[in-house]
Coordinates of C-alpha atoms and ligand atoms in Angstrom, one line a residue:
M1 CA 143.1 128.9 121.7
N2 CA 139.4 129.8 121.8
I3 CA 138.2 133.3 121.2
I4 CA 135.1 135.4 120.8
L5 CA 134.8 138.2 118.3
L6 CA 132.5 140.9 119.7
G7 CA 131.1 143.9 118.0
P8 CA 128.0 145.3 116.3
P9 CA 126.8 144.2 112.8
G10 CA 129.3 145.3 110.2
A11 CA 132.2 145.6 112.6
G12 CA 134.2 143.1 110.6
K13 CA 133.9 139.9 112.7
G14 CA 133.3 137.6 109.7
T15 CA 136.2 139.1 107.7
Q16 CA 138.6 138.7 110.6
A17 CA 137.3 135.2 111.4
G18 CA 138.0 134.3 107.8
F19 CA 141.7 135.3 108.2
L20 CA 142.1 133.3 111.4
V21 CA 140.6 130.2 109.7
K22 CA 143.0 130.5 106.8
E23 CA 146.1 131.3 108.7
R24 CA 145.7 129.6 112.1
D25 CA 143.6 126.6 111.2
M26 CA 141.0 127.8 113.6
I27 CA 137.3 126.8 113.3
Q28 CA 134.8 129.7 112.7
L29 CA 131.5 129.1 114.5
S30 CA 129.1 131.8 113.1
T31 CA 125.6 131.3 114.5
G32 CA 124.5 133.7 111.8
D33 CA 125.8 131.4 109.1
M34 CA 124.3 128.4 110.8
L35 CA 120.9 130.1 111.1
R36 CA 121.0 131.2 107.4
E37 CA 121.6 127.5 106.6
A38 CA 118.8 126.4 108.8
R39 CA 116.3 128.8 107.2
T40 CA 116.8 127.2 103.8
S41 CA 115.7 123.9 105.2
G42 CA 112.0 124.8 104.7
T43 CA 111.1 123.3 108.1
E44 CA 108.8 125.1 110.5
M45 CA 111.7 126.0 112.7
G46 CA 113.6 127.3 109.7
N47 CA 110.7 129.5 108.6
K48 CA 110.3 130.9 112.1
V49 CA 114.0 131.7 112.3
A50 CA 113.8 133.4 108.9
E51 CA 111.1 135.8 110.1
V52 CA 112.9 136.8 113.2
M53 CA 116.2 137.3 111.4
D54 CA 114.7 139.4 108.7
R55 CA 113.2 141.7 111.3
G56 CA 116.7 142.1 112.8
E57 CA 115.7 140.5 116.1
L58 CA 117.6 137.8 118.0
V59 CA 116.5 134.2 117.8
T60 CA 116.0 132.4 121.0
D61 CA 119.0 131.5 123.2
E62 CA 117.8 127.9 123.2
I63 CA 118.2 127.6 119.4
V64 CA 121.6 129.1 119.1
I65 CA 123.0 127.3 122.2
G66 CA 121.8 124.0 120.6
L67 CA 123.6 124.9 117.4
I68 CA 126.9 125.7 119.2
R69 CA 126.7 122.6 121.4
E70 CA 126.7 120.4 118.3
K71 CA 129.8 122.0 116.9
L72 CA 131.8 121.9 120.1
E73 CA 131.5 118.2 120.1
G74 CA 133.1 118.0 116.6
P75 CA 136.8 118.6 115.7
Q76 CA 138.6 121.4 117.5
K77 CA 141.8 121.9 115.3
G78 CA 143.5 125.2 116.1
G79 CA 140.6 126.3 118.3
F80 CA 137.2 128.0 118.0
I81 CA 136.4 131.5 116.9
F82 CA 132.9 132.4 118.1
D83 CA 131.6 134.9 115.6
G84 CA 128.2 136.4 116.5
F85 CA 127.9 134.2 119.6
P86 CA 127.3 134.8 122.5
R87 CA 124.9 137.7 122.0
T88 CA 123.2 137.6 125.4
L89 CA 124.4 137.0 129.0
A90 CA 122.5 133.7 129.0
Q91 CA 124.4 132.6 125.9
A92 CA 127.7 133.7 127.6
D93 CA 126.9 131.5 130.6
A94 CA 125.9 128.6 128.4
L95 CA 129.2 128.9 126.4
Q96 CA 131.2 128.8 129.6
A97 CA 129.4 125.6 130.7
L98 CA 129.8 124.0 127.3
L99 CA 133.5 124.8 127.1
E100 CA 134.0 123.3 130.6
E101 CA 132.2 120.1 129.5
E102 CA 134.7 119.8 126.7
G103 CA 137.7 120.5 129.0
Q104 CA 138.2 123.8 127.1
T105 CA 138.6 127.4 128.2
L106 CA 137.9 130.8 126.6
D107 CA 141.1 132.7 126.0
Y108 CA 139.9 136.1 124.8
A109 CA 136.8 138.1 124.0
I110 CA 138.1 140.6 121.4
E111 CA 136.0 143.7 120.8
L112 CA 136.1 145.2 117.4
R113 CA 135.5 148.9 118.2
V114 CA 133.7 150.9 115.5
R115 CA 131.5 154.0 115.2
D116 CA 127.8 153.5 114.3
E117 CA 128.0 155.9 111.4
V118 CA 130.3 153.6 109.4
L119 CA 128.2 150.5 110.0
V120 CA 125.4 151.6 107.7
D121 CA 127.8 152.3 104.9
R122 CA 129.7 149.0 105.4
I123 CA 126.5 146.9 105.4
V124 CA 124.8 148.6 102.5
G125 CA 128.2 148.3 100.7
R126 CA 128.3 144.6 101.5
A127 CA 124.8 144.1 100.1
R128 CA 125.8 146.0 96.9
E129 CA 129.0 144.0 96.4
T130 CA 127.1 140.7 96.8
V131 CA 124.6 141.7 94.2
A132 CA 127.3 142.9 91.8
A133 CA 129.0 139.5 92.1
G134 CA 125.8 137.8 91.0
G135 CA 124.7 136.8 94.5
T136 CA 121.7 137.6 96.6
A137 CA 122.1 140.2 99.4
R138 CA 121.2 139.2 102.9
A139 CA 117.5 139.9 103.6
D140 CA 118.5 141.7 106.8
D141 CA 121.2 144.0 105.2
N142 CA 118.9 147.0 104.8
E143 CA 118.6 150.1 106.8
E144 CA 115.4 149.2 108.7
S145 CA 116.7 145.8 109.9
L146 CA 120.1 147.3 110.6
K147 CA 118.6 149.8 113.0
K148 CA 116.9 147.0 114.9
R149 CA 120.1 144.9 114.8
L150 CA 122.0 147.8 116.3
M151 CA 119.4 148.3 119.0
E152 CA 119.5 144.6 119.9
Y153 CA 123.3 144.9 120.1
Y154 CA 123.2 147.7 122.5
K155 CA 120.4 146.3 124.7
K156 CA 121.4 142.6 124.8
T157 CA 125.0 142.1 123.6
S158 CA 127.0 145.1 124.7
P159 CA 126.6 144.1 128.4
L160 CA 128.9 141.2 127.5
L161 CA 131.7 143.7 127.3
G162 CA 131.4 144.4 131.0
Y163 CA 131.0 140.7 131.7
Y164 CA 134.2 139.7 129.9
H165 CA 136.1 142.7 131.3
A166 CA 135.2 141.6 134.8
K167 CA 136.4 138.1 133.9
G168 CA 139.7 139.5 132.7
N169 CA 139.2 138.1 129.1
L170 CA 138.4 141.4 127.3
K171 CA 140.7 142.8 124.6
R172 CA 140.0 145.7 122.3
V173 CA 141.1 146.5 118.8
D174 CA 140.3 149.4 116.6
G175 CA 137.8 148.0 114.1
L176 CA 137.9 151.1 112.0
A177 CA 141.6 150.5 111.0
E178 CA 142.4 149.0 107.6
M179 CA 141.5 145.3 107.6
N180 CA 145.1 144.1 107.6
V181 CA 145.9 146.4 110.5
V182 CA 143.0 144.9 112.4
K183 CA 144.2 141.4 111.5
A184 CA 147.7 142.3 112.8
S185 CA 146.2 143.6 116.1
I186 CA 144.3 140.4 116.6
G187 CA 147.4 138.4 115.7
A188 CA 149.4 140.3 118.3
I189 CA 146.8 139.4 121.0
L190 CA 146.8 135.7 120.1
D191 CA 150.6 135.5 120.0
A192 CA 151.2 137.4 123.3
Ligands
AMP1 P1 124.9 137.7 111.9 O1 125.3 137.0 110.7 O2 125.9 137.4 113.1 O3 124.9 139.2 111.7 O4 123.5 137.2 112.4 C1 122.4 137.5 111.6 C2 121.1 137.3 112.4 O5 121.0 135.9 112.9 C3 121.0 138.2 113.7 O6 120.5 139.5 113.4 C4 120.0 137.3 114.5 O7 118.7 137.4 114.0 C5 120.5 135.9 114.2 N1 121.6 135.5 115.2 C6 122.9 135.2 114.8 N2 123.5 134.8 115.9 C7 122.7 134.9 117.0 C8 122.8 134.7 118.4 N3 124.0 134.3 118.9 N4 121.7 134.9 119.1 C9 120.5 135.2 118.6 N5 120.3 135.5 117.3 C10 121.4 135.3 116.5

């Protein structure tokens, strides 16, 4: 079972991916997490990625496709959850080709539907919680970057909803519901 979690920043993709990893032995492939790891490397590529991310813009397709390619060659366990990837149509095409190379298919693209108004609260809340727990908030979890990230989502990522709908893979869940309810809705799709 291979799925994509689609939705704007703050929709709950990471939270739901976490549940699927724990309960279904799936593998979470978050390009955001991979990029955050790359930026700590101190390499020229890492520094460049950091600047782009902090502005709330998308890094190049080439970089993220390269990151995903490496992971698809590794263990597959209960299947992959693509979290924050693909974010452009070029990435969606690349994903299809990469899965084909591995003899795999995409089962579902699951959209977590939310309203923009709640995203700011969720993201600012996430930053606050991280700091309260003694951590460092994400550099892009502030209102200015968030506006840019939302714009990038609408311009470049939301066309994927039409793309997966046309392919017959799109499923929708109410991302505003309580997180256990969202989890149950996703579970029902996977078990259908
Ligand atoms: P995320 O953790 O998914 O919210 O991603 C954080 C940031 O990493 C995004 O705002 C982008 O700058 C970058 N990023 C993550 N995934 C991708 C992707 N698939 N394509 C381009 N940029 C990405």
